[in-house]
Amino acid sequence: MSSKFWIGFLVSGAAVALLLYQIDFASVGTAFRSAQYLWVLPGVAIILLALVLRSWRWGYLMTRSRRATFESRLSATSIGFMANGLLPARMGEFIRAWSLGRREGTSKSAAFASIVVERLMDGGWILIFLLVALLSIPFSEESEGMARFLRVAGILSLAFYVTIVAFLVLLRYRPDKTLRVVEVILRPLPKRWSQGALGTARGFIGGIFFADSVADGAKIMGLSFLMWAITLGVNYFSLRAFGLDLPWHAPLLLLMVQSVAVILPSSPSFVGTYHAATVYGASFYGVPQGVALSLSVVAHAVAFFPIILAGLVYLWRENLSLRTLVSASEGGESPL
């Protein structure tokens, strides 16, 4: 197992231990027994719809000559997100590219490059939502710590995304010069690693695609906004399940802290980090910790179990197994 694997489990374990230490289990049991679980059904529908919208949008992030069918994109997306939920080291994005390339017979590196662009776009929307949260939520002196946390997260995320976007733009439009710079940067590394990274970067070039028409750009932006806007519904309906009638910005704040949490190293499905972030966000609105922990468990189940189930269904339809995915992610059949 890699060091990243063990670091993730240690972080998740620490988050779970902290929650268990602080929570009154009697209040957790009461919250679970009194919850109205019919409210989570719309959340399940939202998660599956978001999966469809993501697969639909993915097509517009590919060049027309390499655009895979919607069925292939939906299959690969479902399998990849399921892999993020079940397998260690967050290999789901690599597996997603591998799955699409396997089904369509196209370049896996190019598919992965389009996924990188997609994830950067998601990061941009998260930053927009974060800005809305910072401008809209009435932070008091007592809650200044939450505001400071969100500001720091936003600044670090913005710096990261600007750096990656600049690199991709240079790689797309100045490939030779950019690859020479990358080669110099990688020179201290073992030759096998540096050559592999350069090969992946070269494969990226054909898959880095930015909308070449106003119509496609508008579709990408519209689908992105719709996908993230409806995702707020998962937190909204989870809150309603526990009888929590909080201000309109509560689902937004929860989504922001959850988004930060899933960036951190963790076990598969972000166990512990997701729950701790949800409890932390709910505490801003005075939600008792026992209720907040119950809320975090339900919101986590709604956000991840439907995707895992969808991925397993497509895994069966593709005549694949988890062992095959593990082999691919560990290099037995390299995703890139």
Short mmCIF file of C-alpha atoms in Angstrom, two decimals:
data_model
loop_
_atom_site.label_atom_id
_atom_site.label_comp_id
_atom_site.label_asym_id
_atom_site.label_seq_id
_atom_site.Cartn_x
_atom_site.Cartn_y
_atom_site.Cartn_z
CA MET A 1 0.00 0.00 0.00
CA SER A 2 1.22 3.54 -0.81
CA SER A 3 1.93 6.21 1.78
CA LYS A 4 -1.00 8.19 0.38
CA PHE A 5 -3.29 5.28 1.25
CA TRP A 6 -2.15 5.17 4.87
CA ILE A 7 -2.17 8.96 5.27
CA GLY A 8 -5.78 9.02 4.05
CA PHE A 9 -6.85 6.36 6.52
CA LEU A 10 -5.03 8.10 9.37
CA VAL A 11 -6.74 11.42 8.60
CA SER A 12 -10.15 9.73 8.35
CA GLY A 13 -9.50 7.78 11.52
CA ALA A 14 -8.54 10.93 13.40
CA ALA A 15 -11.70 12.72 12.19
CA VAL A 16 -13.90 9.80 13.23
CA ALA A 17 -12.18 9.54 16.62
CA LEU A 18 -12.69 13.27 17.25
CA LEU A 19 -16.38 13.01 16.37
CA LEU A 20 -16.91 9.96 18.58
CA TYR A 21 -15.14 11.69 21.46
CA GLN A 22 -17.31 14.80 21.28
CA ILE A 23 -20.74 13.35 20.46
CA ASP A 24 -23.46 12.26 22.89
CA PHE A 25 -24.66 8.97 21.43
CA ALA A 26 -28.06 9.17 23.12
CA SER A 27 -28.83 12.33 21.14
CA VAL A 28 -27.60 10.66 17.94
CA GLY A 29 -29.98 7.75 18.46
CA THR A 30 -32.88 10.11 19.17
CA ALA A 31 -32.15 12.09 16.01
CA PHE A 32 -32.05 8.96 13.85
CA ARG A 33 -35.32 7.65 15.30
CA SER A 34 -37.17 10.93 14.82
CA ALA A 35 -35.93 11.65 11.27
CA GLN A 36 -38.42 11.65 8.38
CA TYR A 37 -36.53 9.68 5.77
CA LEU A 38 -38.95 10.30 2.91
CA TRP A 39 -37.24 13.68 2.61
CA VAL A 40 -34.02 12.01 1.40
CA LEU A 41 -35.66 10.45 -1.67
CA PRO A 42 -35.49 13.69 -3.70
CA GLY A 43 -31.82 13.89 -2.71
CA VAL A 44 -31.19 10.45 -4.23
CA ALA A 45 -32.88 11.58 -7.46
CA ILE A 46 -30.75 14.75 -7.47
CA ILE A 47 -27.49 12.79 -7.15
CA LEU A 48 -28.40 10.51 -10.06
CA LEU A 49 -29.53 13.50 -12.17
CA ALA A 50 -26.22 15.24 -11.42
CA LEU A 51 -24.41 12.13 -12.69
CA VAL A 52 -26.38 12.36 -15.95
CA LEU A 53 -25.68 16.09 -16.31
CA ARG A 54 -21.97 15.54 -15.67
CA SER A 55 -21.85 12.86 -18.38
CA TRP A 56 -23.76 15.11 -20.77
CA ARG A 57 -21.43 18.05 -20.13
CA TRP A 58 -18.36 15.84 -20.58
CA GLY A 59 -19.16 15.47 -24.26
CA TYR A 60 -18.78 19.23 -24.82
CA LEU A 61 -15.31 19.08 -23.23
CA MET A 62 -14.09 16.73 -25.95
CA THR A 63 -13.14 17.60 -29.51
CA ARG A 64 -15.85 16.64 -31.97
CA SER A 65 -13.60 14.04 -33.59
CA ARG A 66 -13.05 12.32 -30.20
CA ARG A 67 -16.48 12.83 -28.67
CA ALA A 68 -17.64 9.54 -27.16
CA THR A 69 -21.27 8.46 -27.09
CA PHE A 70 -23.42 9.58 -24.17
CA GLU A 71 -23.92 5.96 -23.07
CA SER A 72 -20.15 5.44 -22.92
CA ARG A 73 -19.65 8.67 -20.99
CA LEU A 74 -22.37 7.79 -18.49
CA SER A 75 -20.94 4.30 -18.01
CA ALA A 76 -17.39 5.57 -17.50
CA THR A 77 -18.53 8.36 -15.17
CA SER A 78 -20.59 5.98 -13.03
CA ILE A 79 -17.75 3.47 -12.79
CA GLY A 80 -15.16 6.15 -12.04
CA PHE A 81 -17.17 7.81 -9.28
CA MET A 82 -17.99 4.41 -7.80
CA ALA A 83 -14.25 3.64 -7.78
CA ASN A 84 -13.62 6.84 -5.82
CA GLY A 85 -16.12 5.57 -3.29
CA LEU A 86 -14.81 2.02 -2.95
CA LEU A 87 -11.13 2.01 -3.86
CA PRO A 88 -8.22 3.68 -2.07
CA ALA A 89 -5.98 6.49 -3.35
CA ARG A 90 -8.80 8.19 -5.29
CA MET A 91 -8.04 6.44 -8.54
CA GLY A 92 -11.58 7.01 -9.81
CA GLU A 93 -10.65 9.70 -12.34
CA PHE A 94 -7.92 7.51 -13.86
CA ILE A 95 -10.33 4.57 -13.95
CA ARG A 96 -12.94 6.78 -15.57
CA ALA A 97 -10.53 7.66 -18.38
CA TRP A 98 -9.43 4.03 -18.65
CA SER A 99 -13.04 2.85 -18.82
CA LEU A 100 -13.96 5.30 -21.58
CA GLY A 101 -10.83 4.50 -23.59
CA ARG A 102 -11.46 0.77 -23.22
CA ARG A 103 -15.05 1.04 -24.42
CA GLU A 104 -14.48 3.53 -27.24
CA GLY A 105 -11.00 2.43 -28.30
CA THR A 106 -9.71 5.98 -27.94
CA SER A 107 -6.78 7.64 -26.16
CA LYS A 108 -6.99 7.28 -22.39
CA SER A 109 -4.61 10.21 -21.90
CA ALA A 110 -6.86 12.47 -23.98
CA ALA A 111 -9.89 11.33 -21.97
CA PHE A 112 -8.05 12.05 -18.74
CA ALA A 113 -7.07 15.52 -19.99
CA SER A 114 -10.76 16.32 -20.58
CA ILE A 115 -11.51 15.15 -17.03
CA VAL A 116 -8.83 17.51 -15.68
CA VAL A 117 -10.47 20.39 -17.55
CA GLU A 118 -13.84 19.29 -16.17
CA ARG A 119 -12.55 19.22 -12.60
CA LEU A 120 -11.01 22.66 -13.01
CA MET A 121 -14.37 23.94 -14.19
CA ASP A 122 -16.01 22.41 -11.13
CA GLY A 123 -13.41 24.14 -8.99
CA GLY A 124 -14.30 27.42 -10.61
CA TRP A 125 -17.97 26.99 -9.72
CA ILE A 126 -17.06 26.06 -6.16
CA LEU A 127 -15.09 29.31 -5.93
CA ILE A 128 -18.11 31.24 -7.27
CA PHE A 129 -20.39 29.59 -4.70
CA LEU A 130 -17.80 30.32 -2.02
CA LEU A 131 -17.81 33.99 -2.97
CA VAL A 132 -21.61 34.03 -2.78
CA ALA A 133 -21.43 32.44 0.67
CA LEU A 134 -18.88 34.98 1.93
CA LEU A 135 -20.96 37.89 0.62
CA SER A 136 -24.36 36.59 1.71
CA ILE A 137 -23.95 34.83 5.06
CA PRO A 138 -24.13 37.16 8.07
CA PHE A 139 -20.99 36.13 9.92
CA SER A 140 -20.90 37.43 13.49
CA GLU A 141 -17.86 38.00 15.68
CA GLU A 142 -18.42 34.57 17.21
CA SER A 143 -18.40 32.94 13.78
CA GLU A 144 -15.39 34.82 12.42
CA GLY A 145 -13.43 31.55 12.56
CA MET A 146 -15.78 30.03 9.95
CA ALA A 147 -15.42 33.07 7.70
CA ARG A 148 -11.63 32.98 8.03
CA PHE A 149 -11.60 29.26 7.22
CA LEU A 150 -13.61 29.83 4.04
CA ARG A 151 -11.45 32.78 2.97
CA VAL A 152 -8.21 30.84 3.38
CA ALA A 153 -9.69 27.83 1.55
CA GLY A 154 -10.82 30.11 -1.26
CA ILE A 155 -7.43 31.83 -1.63
CA LEU A 156 -5.51 28.53 -1.68
CA SER A 157 -7.97 26.99 -4.14
CA LEU A 158 -7.82 30.02 -6.42
CA ALA A 159 -4.02 29.92 -6.49
CA PHE A 160 -4.06 26.21 -7.28
CA TYR A 161 -6.63 26.48 -10.06
CA VAL A 162 -4.99 29.50 -11.69
CA THR A 163 -1.68 27.61 -11.77
CA ILE A 164 -3.20 24.50 -13.31
CA VAL A 165 -5.25 26.43 -15.86
CA ALA A 166 -2.17 28.40 -16.92
CA PHE A 167 -0.22 25.16 -17.34
CA LEU A 168 -2.96 23.57 -19.46
CA VAL A 169 -3.28 26.66 -21.66
CA LEU A 170 0.48 26.70 -22.25
CA LEU A 171 0.52 22.95 -22.88
CA ARG A 172 -2.32 23.31 -25.39
CA TYR A 173 -1.03 26.33 -27.31
CA ARG A 174 2.76 26.19 -26.67
CA PRO A 175 3.33 22.45 -26.31
CA ASP A 176 7.00 22.24 -27.33
CA LYS A 177 8.25 25.00 -25.04
CA THR A 178 6.07 23.81 -22.15
CA LEU A 179 7.27 20.23 -22.47
CA ARG A 180 10.88 21.39 -22.43
CA VAL A 181 10.25 23.27 -19.18
CA VAL A 182 8.51 20.20 -17.71
CA GLU A 183 11.46 18.05 -18.75
CA VAL A 184 13.88 20.35 -16.91
CA ILE A 185 11.68 20.33 -13.78
CA LEU A 186 11.45 16.53 -13.83
CA ARG A 187 15.16 15.95 -14.46
CA PRO A 188 16.04 15.26 -10.78
CA LEU A 189 13.50 12.41 -10.66
CA PRO A 190 14.28 8.80 -11.66
CA LYS A 191 14.26 8.43 -15.44
CA ARG A 192 11.35 5.97 -15.39
CA TRP A 193 9.15 8.46 -13.54
CA SER A 194 10.16 11.50 -15.56
CA GLN A 195 9.68 9.71 -18.88
CA GLY A 196 6.29 8.44 -17.77
CA ALA A 197 5.18 11.93 -16.71
CA LEU A 198 6.39 13.41 -20.02
CA GLY A 199 4.56 10.71 -21.96
CA THR A 200 1.36 11.49 -20.06
CA ALA A 201 1.80 15.22 -20.69
CA ARG A 202 2.23 14.58 -24.44
CA GLY A 203 -0.92 12.47 -24.41
CA PHE A 204 -2.74 15.32 -22.67
CA ILE A 205 -2.18 17.72 -25.54
CA GLY A 206 -4.73 16.12 -27.84
CA GLY A 207 -7.35 16.01 -25.08
CA ILE A 208 -7.08 19.56 -23.73
CA PHE A 209 -10.06 21.23 -25.31
CA PHE A 210 -11.78 24.53 -24.67
CA ALA A 211 -15.12 25.28 -26.31
CA ASP A 212 -14.55 26.65 -29.79
CA SER A 213 -18.03 28.13 -30.20
CA VAL A 214 -20.24 30.39 -28.13
CA ALA A 215 -23.03 27.80 -28.27
CA ASP A 216 -20.88 25.00 -26.83
CA GLY A 217 -19.46 27.34 -24.21
CA ALA A 218 -22.97 28.36 -23.16
CA LYS A 219 -24.03 24.71 -22.90
CA ILE A 220 -21.00 23.89 -20.75
CA MET A 221 -21.67 26.83 -18.42
CA GLY A 222 -25.39 26.13 -18.25
CA LEU A 223 -24.96 22.45 -17.47
CA SER A 224 -22.28 23.25 -14.88
CA PHE A 225 -24.47 25.76 -13.09
CA LEU A 226 -27.48 23.44 -13.17
CA MET A 227 -25.46 20.50 -11.85
CA TRP A 228 -24.03 22.40 -8.90
CA ALA A 229 -27.25 24.28 -8.16
CA ILE A 230 -29.32 21.13 -7.84
CA THR A 231 -26.56 19.49 -5.77
CA LEU A 232 -27.47 21.98 -3.02
CA GLY A 233 -30.71 20.01 -2.78
CA VAL A 234 -28.91 17.07 -1.14
CA ASN A 235 -28.14 19.19 1.91
CA TYR A 236 -31.53 20.91 1.79
CA PHE A 237 -33.53 17.69 1.86
CA SER A 238 -31.20 16.12 4.43
CA LEU A 239 -31.80 19.11 6.71
CA ARG A 240 -35.55 18.80 6.24
CA ALA A 241 -35.36 15.10 7.11
CA PHE A 242 -34.22 16.14 10.60
CA GLY A 243 -36.77 18.93 10.89
CA LEU A 244 -34.14 21.67 10.54
CA ASP A 245 -35.67 24.76 8.94
CA LEU A 246 -32.49 26.81 8.53
CA PRO A 247 -31.79 29.95 6.44
CA TRP A 248 -31.53 29.59 2.66
CA HIS A 249 -27.74 29.76 2.77
CA ALA A 250 -27.36 26.74 5.10
CA PRO A 251 -27.19 24.16 2.25
CA LEU A 252 -24.68 26.42 0.50
CA LEU A 253 -22.40 26.73 3.54
CA LEU A 254 -22.54 22.98 4.13
CA LEU A 255 -21.62 22.34 0.49
CA MET A 256 -18.63 24.67 0.82
CA VAL A 257 -17.17 23.00 3.91
CA GLN A 258 -17.88 19.56 2.44
CA SER A 259 -16.07 20.53 -0.77
CA VAL A 260 -13.03 21.56 1.25
CA ALA A 261 -13.21 18.30 3.22
CA VAL A 262 -13.10 16.06 0.14
CA ILE A 263 -9.85 17.72 -0.97
CA LEU A 264 -8.11 16.48 2.16
CA PRO A 265 -6.44 13.04 2.26
CA SER A 266 -8.98 10.49 3.46
CA SER A 267 -10.21 6.94 3.13
CA PRO A 268 -12.50 5.96 0.23
CA SER A 269 -15.81 7.88 0.17
CA PHE A 270 -14.22 10.60 2.36
CA VAL A 271 -15.38 8.88 5.54
CA GLY A 272 -14.68 11.02 8.59
CA THR A 273 -13.57 14.19 6.81
CA TYR A 274 -16.99 14.64 5.13
CA HIS A 275 -18.80 13.98 8.42
CA ALA A 276 -16.57 16.29 10.47
CA ALA A 277 -17.03 19.09 7.92
CA THR A 278 -20.82 18.68 7.97
CA VAL A 279 -20.90 18.75 11.78
CA TYR A 280 -18.66 21.83 11.73
CA GLY A 281 -20.86 23.60 9.18
CA ALA A 282 -24.09 22.73 11.00
CA SER A 283 -22.66 24.06 14.27
CA PHE A 284 -22.61 27.53 12.67
CA TYR A 285 -26.45 27.43 12.81
CA GLY A 286 -26.57 26.11 16.35
CA VAL A 287 -27.50 22.55 15.40
CA PRO A 288 -26.77 20.20 18.36
CA GLN A 289 -23.79 17.95 17.67
CA GLY A 290 -25.79 14.74 18.00
CA VAL A 291 -28.28 15.91 15.39
CA ALA A 292 -25.44 17.25 13.21
CA LEU A 293 -23.65 13.90 13.23
CA SER A 294 -26.87 12.10 12.28
CA LEU A 295 -27.36 14.67 9.52
CA SER A 296 -23.80 14.06 8.26
CA VAL A 297 -24.35 10.29 8.08
CA VAL A 298 -27.59 10.66 6.12
CA ALA A 299 -26.22 13.34 3.76
CA HIS A 300 -23.14 11.19 3.14
CA ALA A 301 -25.29 8.13 2.38
CA VAL A 302 -27.45 10.12 -0.04
CA ALA A 303 -24.40 11.61 -1.77
CA PHE A 304 -22.44 8.37 -2.21
CA PHE A 305 -24.56 5.19 -2.10
CA PRO A 306 -26.66 5.93 -5.24
CA ILE A 307 -23.46 6.60 -7.20
CA ILE A 308 -21.82 3.42 -5.91
CA LEU A 309 -24.91 1.41 -6.85
CA ALA A 310 -25.03 2.99 -10.34
CA GLY A 311 -21.32 2.24 -10.80
CA LEU A 312 -21.76 -1.40 -9.78
CA VAL A 313 -24.62 -1.77 -12.27
CA TYR A 314 -22.46 -0.41 -15.09
CA LEU A 315 -19.54 -2.51 -13.91
CA TRP A 316 -21.74 -5.59 -14.32
CA ARG A 317 -23.00 -4.39 -17.74
CA GLU A 318 -19.42 -3.85 -18.91
CA ASN A 319 -18.49 -7.36 -17.71
CA LEU A 320 -15.83 -5.91 -15.42
CA SER A 321 -14.96 -6.48 -11.78
CA LEU A 322 -13.49 -4.46 -8.93
CA ARG A 323 -10.37 -6.61 -9.22
CA THR A 324 -9.98 -5.48 -12.83
CA LEU A 325 -10.24 -1.85 -11.76
CA VAL A 326 -7.70 -2.34 -9.01
CA SER A 327 -5.33 -3.96 -11.50
CA ALA A 328 -5.80 -1.02 -13.87
CA SER A 329 -5.26 1.57 -11.15
CA GLU A 330 -2.13 -0.14 -9.85
CA GLY A 331 -0.53 -0.29 -13.27
CA GLY A 332 -1.45 -3.78 -14.34
CA GLU A 333 -3.30 -2.09 -17.17
CA SER A 334 -2.32 1.53 -16.92
CA PRO A 335 -5.22 3.98 -17.21
CA LEU A 336 -2.92 6.36 -19.04
#
